[in-house]
Amino acid sequence: MKIIVTGGAGFLGSRVIRSLLANGGGKDGVPAFDSIVSVDLAPCPVEDPRVSSVTGDIADAAFAREIITEDTVGIYHLAAVLSGGSEQDFDLAMRVNVDGTRALLEAARATGNCPRFIFTSSLAVYGGPMPDVVPESLGLQPASTYGAQKAIGEFLVNDYSRKGFVDGRVCRLPTISVRPGKPNSAASSFASGIIREPLNGEASNCPVPLDTRMWLSSPDAAVKNLVHAIAVDGEKIGQWRTMNLPGVCVTVGEMLASLERVGGPAARALVTQEPEQRVIDIVCSWPGDFDVSRPLALGFVRDADFDSAVRQYKAEFVG
Ligand SMILES: NC(=O)c1ccc[n+]([C@@H]2O[C@H](COP(=O)([O-])OP(=O)(O)OC[C@H]3O[C@@H](n4cnc5c(N)ncnc54)[C@H](O)[C@@H]3O)[C@@H](O)[C@H]2O)c1
């Protein structure tokens, strides 16, 4: 029995693989498995005899059918072209984010075993006029190519679930902060950069107004929730498989106050404020707060506050 993780070489994918290995399978609702297969353009960095790394393009339908075989009990579909990259290369993003998702769903359907299918979606599916606190029932008006493509993926996973082809779980992730490493092509990359770079003694620019509300999760909480997503009973989720995963709502100004509390005034002074319209257009169209009563009742979790996410990063990665 195997679990497939597309995007297994990526930031969240490699962490999900490590957490699944720590669980071992067959515990706390996680299906029993003997192996985990990372599927990515790049090799998986996790070294463990239970992990095999397959490199290839998920948008290749024949490749998808080759890797998703009858012994597949779960599929984490995390591979994607991210928000900034999707805006820059529409055709590549259509191929990976839409055609790739469909190819994986078809391969999962062909197993005939209704495997669990976890799809990572995003706040970018929202846009247009929004209430202060977004309910699950709010209609989708994506304001970016990435958001539109994630919305298409969500609907596909829901309908393949309704038809009994897969047992889908759509996780709309909050923006992850503080993400270690280098800036990436996501428009929200600054949400980690304005904390991470100053804590490492480097300057960073904040491209959005200080009153911009962000919906954030630490990497640890996000990975815990993704592991819970394969474990939770599908019947309890109900027919509508899309969930806004819990996060904390903070303004960018409050994020910088957390930086100052944890890293001191010298760290805060390293943040400049030059507006960047490309980022404002995407990130300021996203909601800042959500009604997450249903996912909390289903056992998903969130950070106590943003200070704890900053402390988590500092303890693990600074000095
Ligand atoms: N990190 C966040 O803040 C956040 C927020 C919301 C949603 N998400 C979603 O979570 C998922 C994982 O995000 P991440 O932060 O780990 O991103 P990441 O960029 O670190 O990982 C994505 C991986 O997908 C792989 N990939 C891209 N195109 C591929 C293809 N055609 N075939 C095979 N592999 C391919 C990349 O090589 C990369 O390793 C994505 O679907 C993303 O949209 C992330």
Coordinates of C-alpha atoms and ligand atoms in Angstrom, one line a residue:
M1 CA 0.0 0.0 0.0
K2 CA 1.4 3.4 -0.9
I3 CA 0.8 7.1 -0.5
I4 CA 1.7 9.4 -3.4
V5 CA 2.8 12.9 -2.7
T6 CA 3.0 15.2 -5.8
G7 CA 5.3 18.2 -5.1
G8 CA 7.1 15.8 -2.7
A9 CA 10.4 17.8 -3.2
G10 CA 8.7 21.0 -2.3
F11 CA 8.4 22.9 0.9
L12 CA 5.2 21.4 2.2
G13 CA 5.4 18.1 0.4
S14 CA 8.7 17.1 1.9
R15 CA 7.4 18.1 5.4
V16 CA 4.2 16.1 4.9
I17 CA 6.3 13.1 3.9
R18 CA 8.4 13.4 7.1
S19 CA 5.2 13.7 9.2
L20 CA 3.6 10.7 7.6
L21 CA 6.8 8.7 8.2
A22 CA 6.7 9.7 11.8
N23 CA 3.1 8.5 12.1
G24 CA 4.0 5.3 10.3
G25 CA 0.5 4.6 9.0
G26 CA -2.4 2.8 10.4
K27 CA -2.5 5.2 13.4
D28 CA -4.8 8.1 14.3
G29 CA -6.8 7.6 11.2
V30 CA -3.9 7.7 8.8
P31 CA -4.3 4.8 6.3
A32 CA -1.7 2.0 6.6
F33 CA 1.1 2.2 4.1
D34 CA 4.3 0.5 3.3
S35 CA 5.8 3.2 1.1
I36 CA 5.5 6.8 0.1
V37 CA 6.2 7.9 -3.5
S38 CA 7.3 11.5 -4.1
V39 CA 6.4 12.7 -7.5
D40 CA 8.0 15.9 -8.6
L41 CA 10.2 17.6 -11.2
A42 CA 13.0 17.5 -8.6
P43 CA 14.2 14.6 -6.5
C44 CA 12.7 14.3 -3.0
P45 CA 15.2 15.4 -0.2
V46 CA 13.8 12.9 2.3
E47 CA 16.0 10.0 2.8
D48 CA 14.2 6.9 4.2
P49 CA 13.9 3.4 2.9
R50 CA 10.1 3.8 2.8
V51 CA 10.3 6.7 0.4
S52 CA 10.9 6.5 -3.3
S53 CA 11.4 9.5 -5.5
V54 CA 10.0 9.6 -9.0
T55 CA 10.8 12.6 -11.2
G56 CA 8.4 13.6 -13.9
D57 CA 5.7 15.9 -15.0
I58 CA 2.2 15.4 -13.4
A59 CA 0.6 16.9 -16.5
D60 CA 1.7 13.9 -18.5
A61 CA -1.4 11.7 -18.2
A62 CA 0.4 8.4 -19.1
F63 CA 3.0 9.2 -16.3
A64 CA 0.1 9.8 -13.8
R65 CA -1.4 6.4 -14.7
E66 CA 2.0 4.7 -14.2
I67 CA 2.5 6.0 -10.7
I68 CA -1.1 5.8 -9.4
T69 CA -1.7 2.1 -9.3
E70 CA -4.3 -0.1 -7.5
D71 CA -2.3 -0.2 -4.3
T72 CA -2.5 3.5 -3.9
V73 CA -4.5 4.3 -0.7
G74 CA -3.9 8.1 -0.7
I75 CA -2.8 10.9 -3.0
Y76 CA -1.5 14.3 -1.7
H77 CA -1.7 16.6 -4.7
L78 CA 0.6 19.5 -3.8
A79 CA 2.5 20.1 -7.1
A80 CA 1.6 23.4 -8.6
V81 CA 2.8 26.5 -10.3
L82 CA 2.4 29.1 -7.6
S83 CA 0.6 32.5 -7.7
G84 CA 3.4 34.7 -9.1
G85 CA 4.5 32.1 -11.6
S86 CA 1.0 31.5 -12.8
E87 CA 0.5 35.2 -13.5
Q88 CA 3.7 35.2 -15.5
D89 CA 3.2 32.0 -17.5
F90 CA -0.5 31.4 -18.1
D91 CA 0.0 28.4 -20.4
L92 CA 2.4 26.5 -18.1
A93 CA 0.1 27.2 -15.1
M94 CA -3.0 25.8 -17.1
R95 CA -1.0 22.7 -18.0
V96 CA 0.2 22.0 -14.5
N97 CA -2.6 23.3 -12.3
V98 CA -5.6 22.3 -14.4
D99 CA -4.5 19.5 -16.8
G100 CA -2.2 18.0 -14.2
T101 CA -4.9 17.9 -11.5
R102 CA -7.3 16.3 -13.9
A103 CA -4.7 13.7 -15.1
L104 CA -4.1 12.7 -11.4
L105 CA -7.9 12.5 -10.7
E106 CA -8.4 10.3 -13.8
A107 CA -5.5 8.1 -12.8
A108 CA -7.0 7.8 -9.2
R109 CA -10.4 7.0 -10.7
A110 CA -8.9 4.3 -12.9
T111 CA -7.7 2.4 -9.8
G112 CA -11.4 1.7 -9.0
N113 CA -10.5 1.9 -5.3
C114 CA -11.7 5.5 -4.4
P115 CA -8.4 6.6 -2.9
R116 CA -8.2 9.5 -0.5
F117 CA -7.2 12.6 -2.6
I118 CA -5.9 15.7 -0.7
F119 CA -5.8 18.8 -2.8
T120 CA -4.1 22.0 -1.5
S121 CA -6.0 25.0 -2.6
S122 CA -5.6 28.7 -1.6
L123 CA -7.3 31.9 -0.4
A124 CA -6.6 33.1 -4.0
V125 CA -10.0 31.5 -5.0
Y126 CA -11.6 34.5 -3.4
G127 CA -11.8 38.1 -4.7
G128 CA -14.3 40.9 -5.2
P129 CA -16.5 42.2 -2.4
M130 CA -16.1 40.2 0.8
P131 CA -17.6 40.4 4.3
D132 CA -15.1 40.9 7.2
V133 CA -15.3 37.3 8.1
V134 CA -15.7 34.9 5.2
P135 CA -18.2 32.1 5.6
E136 CA -17.8 28.8 3.8
S137 CA -20.7 29.6 1.6
L138 CA -19.2 32.7 0.0
G139 CA -19.1 32.5 -3.8
L140 CA -15.7 32.4 -5.6
Q141 CA -14.4 35.4 -7.6
P142 CA -10.7 34.7 -8.1
A143 CA -8.7 37.7 -9.2
S144 CA -5.7 35.8 -10.5
T145 CA -4.9 33.0 -12.8
Y146 CA -3.6 30.9 -9.9
G147 CA -6.9 31.5 -8.0
A148 CA -9.0 30.6 -11.0
Q149 CA -7.0 27.4 -11.5
K150 CA -7.2 26.4 -7.8
A151 CA -11.0 27.0 -8.0
I152 CA -11.2 24.7 -11.0
G153 CA -9.2 22.0 -9.1
E154 CA -11.5 22.3 -6.1
F155 CA -14.6 21.8 -8.2
L156 CA -13.1 18.8 -9.9
V157 CA -12.1 17.2 -6.6
N158 CA -15.6 17.8 -5.3
D159 CA -17.3 16.3 -8.3
Y160 CA -15.0 13.3 -8.5
S161 CA -15.8 12.7 -4.8
R162 CA -19.6 13.1 -5.4
K163 CA -19.3 10.5 -8.2
G164 CA -17.4 8.1 -5.8
F165 CA -14.2 8.2 -8.0
V166 CA -12.0 9.5 -5.2
D167 CA -12.5 10.4 -1.5
G168 CA -11.5 14.0 -1.8
R169 CA -10.4 16.5 0.8
V170 CA -9.8 20.1 -0.4
C171 CA -7.6 22.1 2.0
R172 CA -7.6 25.9 1.4
L173 CA -4.4 26.7 3.1
P174 CA -3.7 30.0 4.8
T175 CA -0.6 31.8 3.7
I176 CA 2.3 30.0 5.4
S177 CA 4.5 32.2 7.5
V178 CA 7.3 32.0 8.6
R179 CA 8.6 29.9 5.7
P180 CA 12.3 29.1 5.9
G181 CA 14.7 29.4 3.0
K182 CA 14.6 31.8 0.0
P183 CA 11.8 33.9 -1.3
N184 CA 9.7 32.0 -3.9
S185 CA 7.5 33.0 -6.8
A186 CA 4.3 33.3 -4.7
A187 CA 2.9 36.9 -4.5
S188 CA 2.6 36.3 -0.8
S189 CA 6.3 35.5 -0.5
F190 CA 6.9 38.8 1.5
A191 CA 4.7 37.4 4.3
S192 CA 7.7 35.3 5.3
G193 CA 10.4 37.6 3.9
I194 CA 9.5 40.5 6.2
I195 CA 10.1 38.3 9.3
R196 CA 12.7 35.8 8.1
E197 CA 15.2 38.2 6.5
P198 CA 15.3 40.7 9.4
L199 CA 15.7 37.8 11.9
N200 CA 18.7 36.8 9.9
G201 CA 20.1 40.4 9.9
E202 CA 19.0 41.2 6.3
A203 CA 16.8 44.0 4.9
S204 CA 13.4 43.1 3.5
N205 CA 10.7 45.1 1.7
C206 CA 7.1 45.2 2.7
P207 CA 5.2 45.7 -0.6
V208 CA 1.6 46.1 0.8
P209 CA 0.0 48.7 3.2
L210 CA 0.4 48.0 6.9
D211 CA -3.4 47.6 7.4
T212 CA -3.5 44.6 4.9
R213 CA -5.0 41.7 6.8
M214 CA -3.3 38.3 6.3
W215 CA -4.6 34.8 7.1
L216 CA -1.6 32.9 8.3
S217 CA -0.4 29.5 9.5
S218 CA 3.0 28.4 10.7
P219 CA 4.5 25.5 8.7
D220 CA 4.0 23.2 11.7
A221 CA 0.3 23.8 12.0
A222 CA -0.2 23.5 8.2
V223 CA 1.6 20.2 8.0
K224 CA -0.3 18.9 11.1
N225 CA -3.5 19.8 9.3
L226 CA -2.4 18.2 6.0
V227 CA -1.7 14.9 7.9
H228 CA -5.1 15.2 9.6
A229 CA -6.7 15.7 6.2
I230 CA -5.9 12.2 5.1
A231 CA -6.9 10.8 8.5
V232 CA -10.3 12.5 9.0
D233 CA -13.4 10.4 8.2
G234 CA -14.8 11.4 4.8
E235 CA -18.4 10.9 6.0
K236 CA -17.8 13.5 8.7
I237 CA -16.7 16.0 6.2
G238 CA -19.9 15.6 4.3
Q239 CA -20.7 16.0 0.7
W240 CA -18.9 19.4 0.3
R241 CA -15.2 18.5 0.5
T242 CA -13.7 22.0 0.5
M243 CA -12.5 23.5 3.8
N244 CA -10.9 26.8 4.8
L245 CA -8.1 25.5 7.1
P246 CA -7.7 27.4 10.3
G247 CA -5.3 30.3 10.5
V248 CA -4.7 33.5 12.5
C249 CA -5.9 36.8 11.2
V250 CA -3.3 39.6 11.6
T251 CA -2.5 42.8 9.8
V252 CA 0.9 43.3 8.3
G253 CA 1.5 46.0 10.9
E254 CA 0.8 43.5 13.6
M255 CA 3.2 41.0 12.0
L256 CA 5.9 43.6 12.2
A257 CA 5.0 44.2 15.8
S258 CA 5.5 40.5 16.4
L259 CA 8.9 40.7 14.6
E260 CA 9.9 43.5 17.0
R261 CA 8.7 41.6 20.1
V262 CA 10.6 38.5 19.1
G263 CA 13.6 40.0 17.2
G264 CA 14.0 43.4 18.8
P265 CA 13.8 46.9 17.3
A266 CA 17.0 46.4 15.2
A267 CA 15.2 43.6 13.3
R268 CA 12.1 45.8 12.8
A269 CA 14.2 48.6 11.4
L270 CA 15.4 46.4 8.6
V271 CA 12.0 46.4 7.0
T272 CA 11.4 49.0 4.3
Q273 CA 7.9 50.0 2.9
E274 CA 8.0 50.4 -0.9
P275 CA 4.6 49.6 -2.4
E276 CA 4.6 47.0 -5.3
Q277 CA 1.5 47.1 -7.3
R278 CA 1.9 43.6 -8.7
V279 CA 1.8 42.2 -5.2
I280 CA -0.9 44.6 -3.9
D281 CA -3.3 43.6 -6.8
I282 CA -3.1 39.9 -5.9
V283 CA -2.6 39.8 -2.1
C284 CA -5.0 42.6 -1.3
S285 CA -7.8 40.8 -3.1
W286 CA -7.6 37.9 -0.6
P287 CA -9.8 37.7 2.5
G288 CA -8.2 38.3 5.9
D289 CA -10.5 36.3 8.2
F290 CA -12.7 33.2 8.0
D291 CA -15.4 31.3 9.8
V292 CA -13.5 28.0 10.5
S293 CA -16.0 26.5 13.0
R294 CA -16.5 23.4 10.8
P295 CA -12.8 22.5 10.2
L296 CA -12.1 23.2 13.9
A297 CA -14.9 20.8 14.9
L298 CA -13.4 18.2 12.5
G299 CA -10.1 18.4 14.5
F300 CA -8.0 20.8 12.4
V301 CA -5.8 23.2 14.4
R302 CA -4.3 26.6 14.3
D303 CA -1.4 28.5 16.0
A304 CA -2.1 30.3 19.3
D305 CA -1.0 33.6 17.7
F306 CA 1.5 35.0 15.2
D307 CA 4.2 35.6 17.8
S308 CA 4.4 31.8 18.3
A309 CA 4.9 31.3 14.6
V310 CA 7.8 33.9 14.7
R311 CA 9.3 32.2 17.8
Q312 CA 9.0 28.8 16.1
Y313 CA 11.0 30.0 13.1
K314 CA 13.6 31.8 15.3
A315 CA 14.1 28.7 17.5
E316 CA 14.5 26.4 14.6
F317 CA 16.4 28.4 12.0
V318 CA 18.2 31.5 13.5
G319 CA 21.7 31.3 14.9
Ligands
LIG1 N1 3.0 27.7 1.0 C1 1.9 28.4 1.0 O1 1.8 29.5 1.6 C2 0.6 27.9 0.3 C3 -0.6 28.5 0.5 C4 -1.7 28.0 -0.1 C5 -1.6 27.0 -1.0 N2 -0.4 26.3 -1.2 C6 -0.4 25.2 -2.0 O2 0.3 24.1 -1.4 C7 1.0 23.3 -2.4 C8 2.5 23.2 -2.0 O3 3.1 24.5 -1.8 P1 4.6 24.7 -1.5 O4 4.7 25.9 -0.7 O5 5.2 23.4 -0.9 O6 5.2 24.9 -2.9 P2 6.6 24.4 -3.5 O7 6.9 25.3 -4.7 O8 7.7 24.4 -2.5 O9 6.4 23.0 -4.0 C9 5.7 22.7 -5.2 C10 6.4 21.6 -5.9 O10 5.7 21.2 -7.1 C11 6.7 20.8 -8.0 N3 6.1 20.9 -9.4 C12 5.8 22.0 -10.1 N4 5.3 21.7 -11.3 C13 5.4 20.3 -11.4 C14 5.0 19.4 -12.4 N5 4.6 19.8 -13.6 N6 5.2 18.1 -12.1 C15 5.7 17.6 -10.9 N7 6.0 18.5 -9.9 C16 5.9 19.8 -10.2 C17 7.8 21.7 -7.9 O11 9.0 21.2 -8.4 C18 7.9 21.9 -6.3 O12 8.8 21.0 -5.7 C19 0.8 24.0 -3.7 O13 -0.3 23.4 -4.4 C20 0.4 25.4 -3.3 O14 -0.4 26.0 -4.3 C21 0.7 26.8 -0.5

